[in-house]
Coordinates of C-alpha atoms in Angstrom, one line a residue:
X14 CA -21.5 -6.4 47.9
X15 CA -19.4 -4.8 45.2
X16 CA -20.0 -6.2 41.7
X17 CA -17.4 -4.1 39.9
X18 CA -15.5 -6.9 38.2
X19 CA -14.6 -9.7 40.5
X20 CA -14.5 -7.6 43.7
X21 CA -17.2 -9.0 45.9
X22 CA -16.2 -6.7 48.8
X23 CA -19.1 -5.9 51.2
X24 CA -20.2 -2.3 50.8
X25 CA -20.9 -0.4 53.9
X26 CA -21.9 2.9 52.3
X27 CA -24.1 2.8 49.2
X28 CA -24.4 6.5 48.7
X29 CA -22.9 7.9 45.5
X30 CA -19.9 9.3 47.5
X31 CA -19.4 6.1 49.4
X32 CA -19.4 4.1 46.2
X33 CA -16.9 6.5 44.6
X34 CA -14.7 6.2 47.7
X35 CA -14.8 2.4 47.3
X36 CA -14.0 2.5 43.6
X37 CA -11.1 4.9 44.2
X38 CA -9.6 2.8 47.0
X39 CA -10.1 -0.7 45.6
X40 CA -10.3 -0.4 41.8
X41 CA -8.4 2.8 40.8
X42 CA -5.6 2.6 43.3
X43 CA -2.4 1.9 41.3
X44 CA -0.1 3.6 38.9
X45 CA -1.7 2.0 35.8
X46 CA -5.3 2.6 36.7
X47 CA -5.5 6.1 38.3
X48 CA -8.8 7.9 39.1
X49 CA -9.3 11.1 37.3
X50 CA -12.8 12.7 37.6
X51 CA -12.7 14.0 34.0
X52 CA -11.6 10.7 32.5
X53 CA -14.1 8.6 30.6
X54 CA -14.6 4.9 31.1
X55 CA -17.1 2.0 31.0
X56 CA -19.1 0.9 34.0
X57 CA -17.8 -2.5 35.0
X58 CA -20.6 -3.3 37.4
X59 CA -21.7 -6.8 36.5
X60 CA -25.3 -8.0 36.5
X61 CA -25.4 -11.8 35.9
X62 CA -21.8 -11.8 34.9
X63 CA -22.2 -9.2 32.2
X64 CA -20.6 -5.8 32.7
X65 CA -23.0 -2.8 32.4
X66 CA -20.7 -1.1 29.8
X67 CA -22.3 2.3 29.9
X68 CA -19.7 5.0 29.1
X69 CA -19.4 8.0 31.4
X70 CA -17.0 10.2 33.3
X71 CA -15.4 8.6 36.3
X72 CA -17.0 11.2 38.5
X73 CA -20.4 9.8 37.6
X74 CA -19.7 6.2 38.5
X75 CA -20.9 6.5 42.2
X76 CA -24.2 8.1 41.3
X77 CA -24.8 5.8 38.3
X78 CA -24.2 2.7 40.5
X79 CA -26.4 4.0 43.3
X80 CA -29.2 4.9 41.0
X81 CA -29.2 2.2 38.3
X82 CA -27.6 -0.8 39.9
X83 CA -28.4 -0.6 43.6
X84 CA -31.5 1.8 43.8
X85 CA -30.0 3.1 47.0
X86 CA -31.1 6.6 46.4
X87 CA -34.5 5.9 45.1
X88 CA -37.6 7.6 46.6
X89 CA -41.2 6.6 46.9
X90 CA -44.0 9.0 46.1
X91 CA -46.1 9.5 49.2
X92 CA -49.3 9.9 47.1
X93 CA -49.2 7.0 44.7
X94 CA -46.3 4.7 45.9
X95 CA -44.5 5.0 42.6
X96 CA -40.7 4.5 42.9
X97 CA -38.3 7.1 41.4
X98 CA -34.6 6.6 40.9
X99 CA -33.8 10.2 41.8
X100 CA -35.2 12.9 44.1
X101 CA -35.5 15.4 41.2
X102 CA -37.7 12.9 39.3
X103 CA -39.9 12.6 42.3
X104 CA -40.1 16.4 42.7
X105 CA -41.1 16.8 39.0
X106 CA -43.7 14.0 39.5
X107 CA -45.2 15.8 42.5
X108 CA -45.4 19.1 40.7
X109 CA -47.3 17.6 37.8

């Protein structure tokens, strides 16, 4: 479920693009709070009632949430079973 502020909406697509779509539709959908990829803001994803607060460009929210908060794009090393948040981290690990 979405933990951006008090949302709680069930998330169907936890990919970075799916999360960005949800944020645009449910959290940045009015005249006061418009989505602009190049705007900067604070992540409002709440863990235990405390917002993350990491500052980033709006366009990075989906990837940040998928990677840091949900782990939905994490990959497991087939050799040692270590978990990596991103595919490029796993590829670097495998090269080493």
